[in-house]
PDB file of C-alpha atoms in Angstrom:
ATOM      1  CA  UNK A  13      -0.006  -0.006   0.005  1.00  0.00           C
ATOM      2  CA  UNK A  14       1.408   3.379  -0.990  1.00  0.00           C
ATOM      3  CA  UNK A  15       1.722   5.981   1.688  1.00  0.00           C
ATOM      4  CA  UNK A  16      -0.119   9.155   1.046  1.00  0.00           C
ATOM      5  CA  UNK A  17       2.164  12.156   0.928  1.00  0.00           C
ATOM      6  CA  UNK A  18       0.913  15.286   2.618  1.00  0.00           C
ATOM      7  CA  UNK A  19       2.759  18.455   1.970  1.00  0.00           C
ATOM      8  CA  UNK A  20       2.577  21.585   4.054  1.00  0.00           C
ATOM      9  CA  UNK A  21       1.429  24.952   2.909  1.00  0.00           C
ATOM     10  CA  UNK A  22       3.827  27.488   4.367  1.00  0.00           C
ATOM     11  CA  UNK A  23       3.347  31.234   4.117  1.00  0.00           C
ATOM     12  CA  UNK A  24       6.208  33.588   4.851  1.00  0.00           C
ATOM     13  CA  UNK A  25       5.294  36.931   6.350  1.00  0.00           C
ATOM     14  CA  UNK A  26       7.430  39.599   8.073  1.00  0.00           C
ATOM     15  CA  UNK A  27       6.196  41.492  11.147  1.00  0.00           C
ATOM     16  CA  UNK A  28       8.474  43.831  13.171  1.00  0.00           C
ATOM     17  CA  UNK A  29      11.659  42.292  11.657  1.00  0.00           C
ATOM     18  CA  UNK A  30      10.434  38.783  12.599  1.00  0.00           C
ATOM     19  CA  UNK A  31       9.917  36.343   9.730  1.00  0.00           C
ATOM     20  CA  UNK A  32       6.872  34.190  10.399  1.00  0.00           C
ATOM     21  CA  UNK A  33       6.716  30.722   8.818  1.00  0.00           C
ATOM     22  CA  UNK A  34       2.972  30.075   8.948  1.00  0.00           C
ATOM     23  CA  UNK A  35       2.828  26.282   8.650  1.00  0.00           C
ATOM     24  CA  UNK A  36      -0.476  24.678   7.702  1.00  0.00           C
ATOM     25  CA  UNK A  37      -0.995  20.958   7.961  1.00  0.00           C
ATOM     26  CA  UNK A  38       0.522  18.112   9.924  1.00  0.00           C
ATOM     27  CA  UNK A  39       4.301  18.022  10.449  1.00  0.00           C
ATOM     28  CA  UNK A  40       5.832  14.692   9.500  1.00  0.00           C
ATOM     29  CA  UNK A  41       8.939  13.405   7.777  1.00  0.00           C
ATOM     30  CA  UNK A  42       7.214  14.516   4.512  1.00  0.00           C
ATOM     31  CA  UNK A  43       7.434  18.120   5.753  1.00  0.00           C
ATOM     32  CA  UNK A  44      11.225  18.149   5.370  1.00  0.00           C
ATOM     33  CA  UNK A  45      11.282  19.547   1.827  1.00  0.00           C
ATOM     34  CA  UNK A  46       8.570  22.218   2.323  1.00  0.00           C
ATOM     35  CA  UNK A  47       9.863  23.334   5.714  1.00  0.00           C
ATOM     36  CA  UNK A  48      13.524  23.246   4.569  1.00  0.00           C
ATOM     37  CA  UNK A  49      12.619  25.279   1.478  1.00  0.00           C
ATOM     38  CA  UNK A  50      10.689  27.876   3.507  1.00  0.00           C
ATOM     39  CA  UNK A  51      13.559  28.159   5.983  1.00  0.00           C
ATOM     40  CA  UNK A  52      16.076  28.612   3.135  1.00  0.00           C
ATOM     41  CA  UNK A  53      13.926  31.297   1.538  1.00  0.00           C
ATOM     42  CA  UNK A  54      13.594  33.179   4.846  1.00  0.00           C
ATOM     43  CA  UNK A  55      17.351  32.964   5.446  1.00  0.00           C
ATOM     44  CA  UNK A  56      18.172  34.177   1.920  1.00  0.00           C
ATOM     45  CA  UNK A  57      15.980  37.185   2.621  1.00  0.00           C
ATOM     46  CA  UNK A  58      18.214  37.875   5.662  1.00  0.00           C
ATOM     47  CA  UNK A  59      15.893  36.702   8.407  1.00  0.00           C
ATOM     48  CA  UNK A  60      17.678  36.955  11.788  1.00  0.00           C
ATOM     49  CA  UNK A  61      14.542  36.245  13.829  1.00  0.00           C
ATOM     50  CA  UNK A  62      12.121  33.485  12.924  1.00  0.00           C
ATOM     51  CA  UNK A  63       8.812  32.358  14.277  1.00  0.00           C
ATOM     52  CA  UNK A  64       7.354  28.946  13.451  1.00  0.00           C
ATOM     53  CA  UNK A  65       3.613  29.363  13.664  1.00  0.00           C
ATOM     54  CA  UNK A  66       2.072  25.877  13.822  1.00  0.00           C
ATOM     55  CA  UNK A  67      -1.638  25.141  13.594  1.00  0.00           C
ATOM     56  CA  UNK A  68      -3.108  24.111  16.954  1.00  0.00           C
ATOM     57  CA  UNK A  69      -4.825  21.097  15.302  1.00  0.00           C
ATOM     58  CA  UNK A  70      -1.640  19.994  13.556  1.00  0.00           C
ATOM     59  CA  UNK A  71      -0.445  16.499  14.240  1.00  0.00           C
ATOM     60  CA  UNK A  72       3.292  16.249  14.695  1.00  0.00           C
ATOM     61  CA  UNK A  73       4.897  12.765  14.705  1.00  0.00           C
ATOM     62  CA  UNK A  74       8.459  11.712  15.489  1.00  0.00           C
ATOM     63  CA  UNK A  75       9.516  12.335  11.873  1.00  0.00           C
ATOM     64  CA  UNK A  76       8.110  15.842  12.127  1.00  0.00           C
ATOM     65  CA  UNK A  77       9.937  16.465  15.415  1.00  0.00           C
ATOM     66  CA  UNK A  78      13.188  15.360  13.729  1.00  0.00           C
ATOM     67  CA  UNK A  79      12.537  17.848  10.893  1.00  0.00           C
ATOM     68  CA  UNK A  80      11.915  20.710  13.402  1.00  0.00           C
ATOM     69  CA  UNK A  81      15.087  19.805  15.312  1.00  0.00           C
ATOM     70  CA  UNK A  82      17.054  19.969  12.046  1.00  0.00           C
ATOM     71  CA  UNK A  83      15.747  23.491  11.380  1.00  0.00           C
ATOM     72  CA  UNK A  84      16.491  24.586  14.958  1.00  0.00           C
ATOM     73  CA  UNK A  85      20.059  23.273  14.657  1.00  0.00           C
ATOM     74  CA  UNK A  86      20.467  25.296  11.453  1.00  0.00           C
ATOM     75  CA  UNK A  87      19.183  28.481  13.082  1.00  0.00           C
ATOM     76  CA  UNK A  88      21.726  28.020  15.880  1.00  0.00           C
ATOM     77  CA  UNK A  89      24.585  27.560  13.352  1.00  0.00           C
ATOM     78  CA  UNK A  90      23.384  30.630  11.448  1.00  0.00           C
ATOM     79  CA  UNK A  91      23.089  32.782  14.583  1.00  0.00           C
ATOM     80  CA  UNK A  92      19.355  33.277  14.151  1.00  0.00           C
ATOM     81  CA  UNK A  93      16.806  33.485  16.915  1.00  0.00           C
ATOM     82  CA  UNK A  94      13.757  31.297  16.625  1.00  0.00           C
ATOM     83  CA  UNK A  95      10.514  30.840  18.538  1.00  0.00           C
ATOM     84  CA  UNK A  96       7.452  28.614  18.151  1.00  0.00           C
ATOM     85  CA  UNK A  97       3.790  29.443  18.622  1.00  0.00           C
ATOM     86  CA  UNK A  98       0.427  27.805  18.037  1.00  0.00           C
ATOM     87  CA  UNK A  99       1.068  24.312  19.416  1.00  0.00           C
ATOM     88  CA  UNK A 100      -1.208  22.559  21.874  1.00  0.00           C
ATOM     89  CA  UNK A 101      -0.383  21.880  25.527  1.00  0.00           C
ATOM     90  CA  UNK A 102       0.224  18.260  24.596  1.00  0.00           C
ATOM     91  CA  UNK A 103       2.959  19.175  22.125  1.00  0.00           C
ATOM     92  CA  UNK A 104       4.425  21.797  24.507  1.00  0.00           C
ATOM     93  CA  UNK A 105       5.105  18.896  26.920  1.00  0.00           C
ATOM     94  CA  UNK A 106       6.571  16.719  24.141  1.00  0.00           C
ATOM     95  CA  UNK A 107       8.772  19.573  22.785  1.00  0.00           C
ATOM     96  CA  UNK A 108      10.006  20.087  26.326  1.00  0.00           C
ATOM     97  CA  UNK A 109      10.811  16.365  26.726  1.00  0.00           C
ATOM     98  CA  UNK A 110      12.719  16.076  23.440  1.00  0.00           C
ATOM     99  CA  UNK A 111      14.673  19.248  24.121  1.00  0.00           C
ATOM    100  CA  UNK A 112      13.198  21.536  21.468  1.00  0.00           C
ATOM    101  CA  UNK A 113      12.634  24.171  24.121  1.00  0.00           C
ATOM    102  CA  UNK A 114      16.401  24.446  24.629  1.00  0.00           C
ATOM    103  CA  UNK A 115      16.621  25.891  21.082  1.00  0.00           C
ATOM    104  CA  UNK A 116      13.309  27.703  20.738  1.00  0.00           C
ATOM    105  CA  UNK A 117      11.062  29.360  23.269  1.00  0.00           C
ATOM    106  CA  UNK A 118       7.375  28.500  22.941  1.00  0.00           C
ATOM    107  CA  UNK A 119       4.801  31.256  23.128  1.00  0.00           C
ATOM    108  CA  UNK A 120       1.028  31.204  23.458  1.00  0.00           C
ATOM    109  CA  UNK A 121       0.473  33.872  20.832  1.00  0.00           C
ATOM    110  CA  UNK A 122       2.111  35.300  17.738  1.00  0.00           C
ATOM    111  CA  UNK A 123       2.041  38.751  19.384  1.00  0.00           C
ATOM    112  CA  UNK A 124       3.888  37.543  22.507  1.00  0.00           C
ATOM    113  CA  UNK A 125       6.509  35.775  20.374  1.00  0.00           C
ATOM    114  CA  UNK A 126       7.095  38.832  18.156  1.00  0.00           C
ATOM    115  CA  UNK A 127       7.410  41.056  21.218  1.00  0.00           C
ATOM    116  CA  UNK A 128       9.971  38.729  22.806  1.00  0.00           C
ATOM    117  CA  UNK A 129      11.993  38.413  19.601  1.00  0.00           C
ATOM    118  CA  UNK A 130      11.932  42.140  18.763  1.00  0.00           C
TER     119      UNK A 130
END
């Protein structure tokens, strides 16, 4: 049986010098190309501060967590600041357990994240 491939729709938007990656859809191993591409685009545009805005209903599996960690590692190498917003309480706990919160602070709202990054 062939696995269905779901790609993400990602919108880039800049607010107060923070580049927002508005990610729609579930985050899985299949998200690697779309997320990587969006991150590259943002970096090429000179983004020093990034915000990953994830849909509250988004499902994130272990493959998706690996993809996010890859991006976070790149931001650290590139001296960029990054934050995450939009995720549910459940994923906040998981992100904390897997160490994502060491690289990116998690905020309850886009506004709070932009304020902290600005």
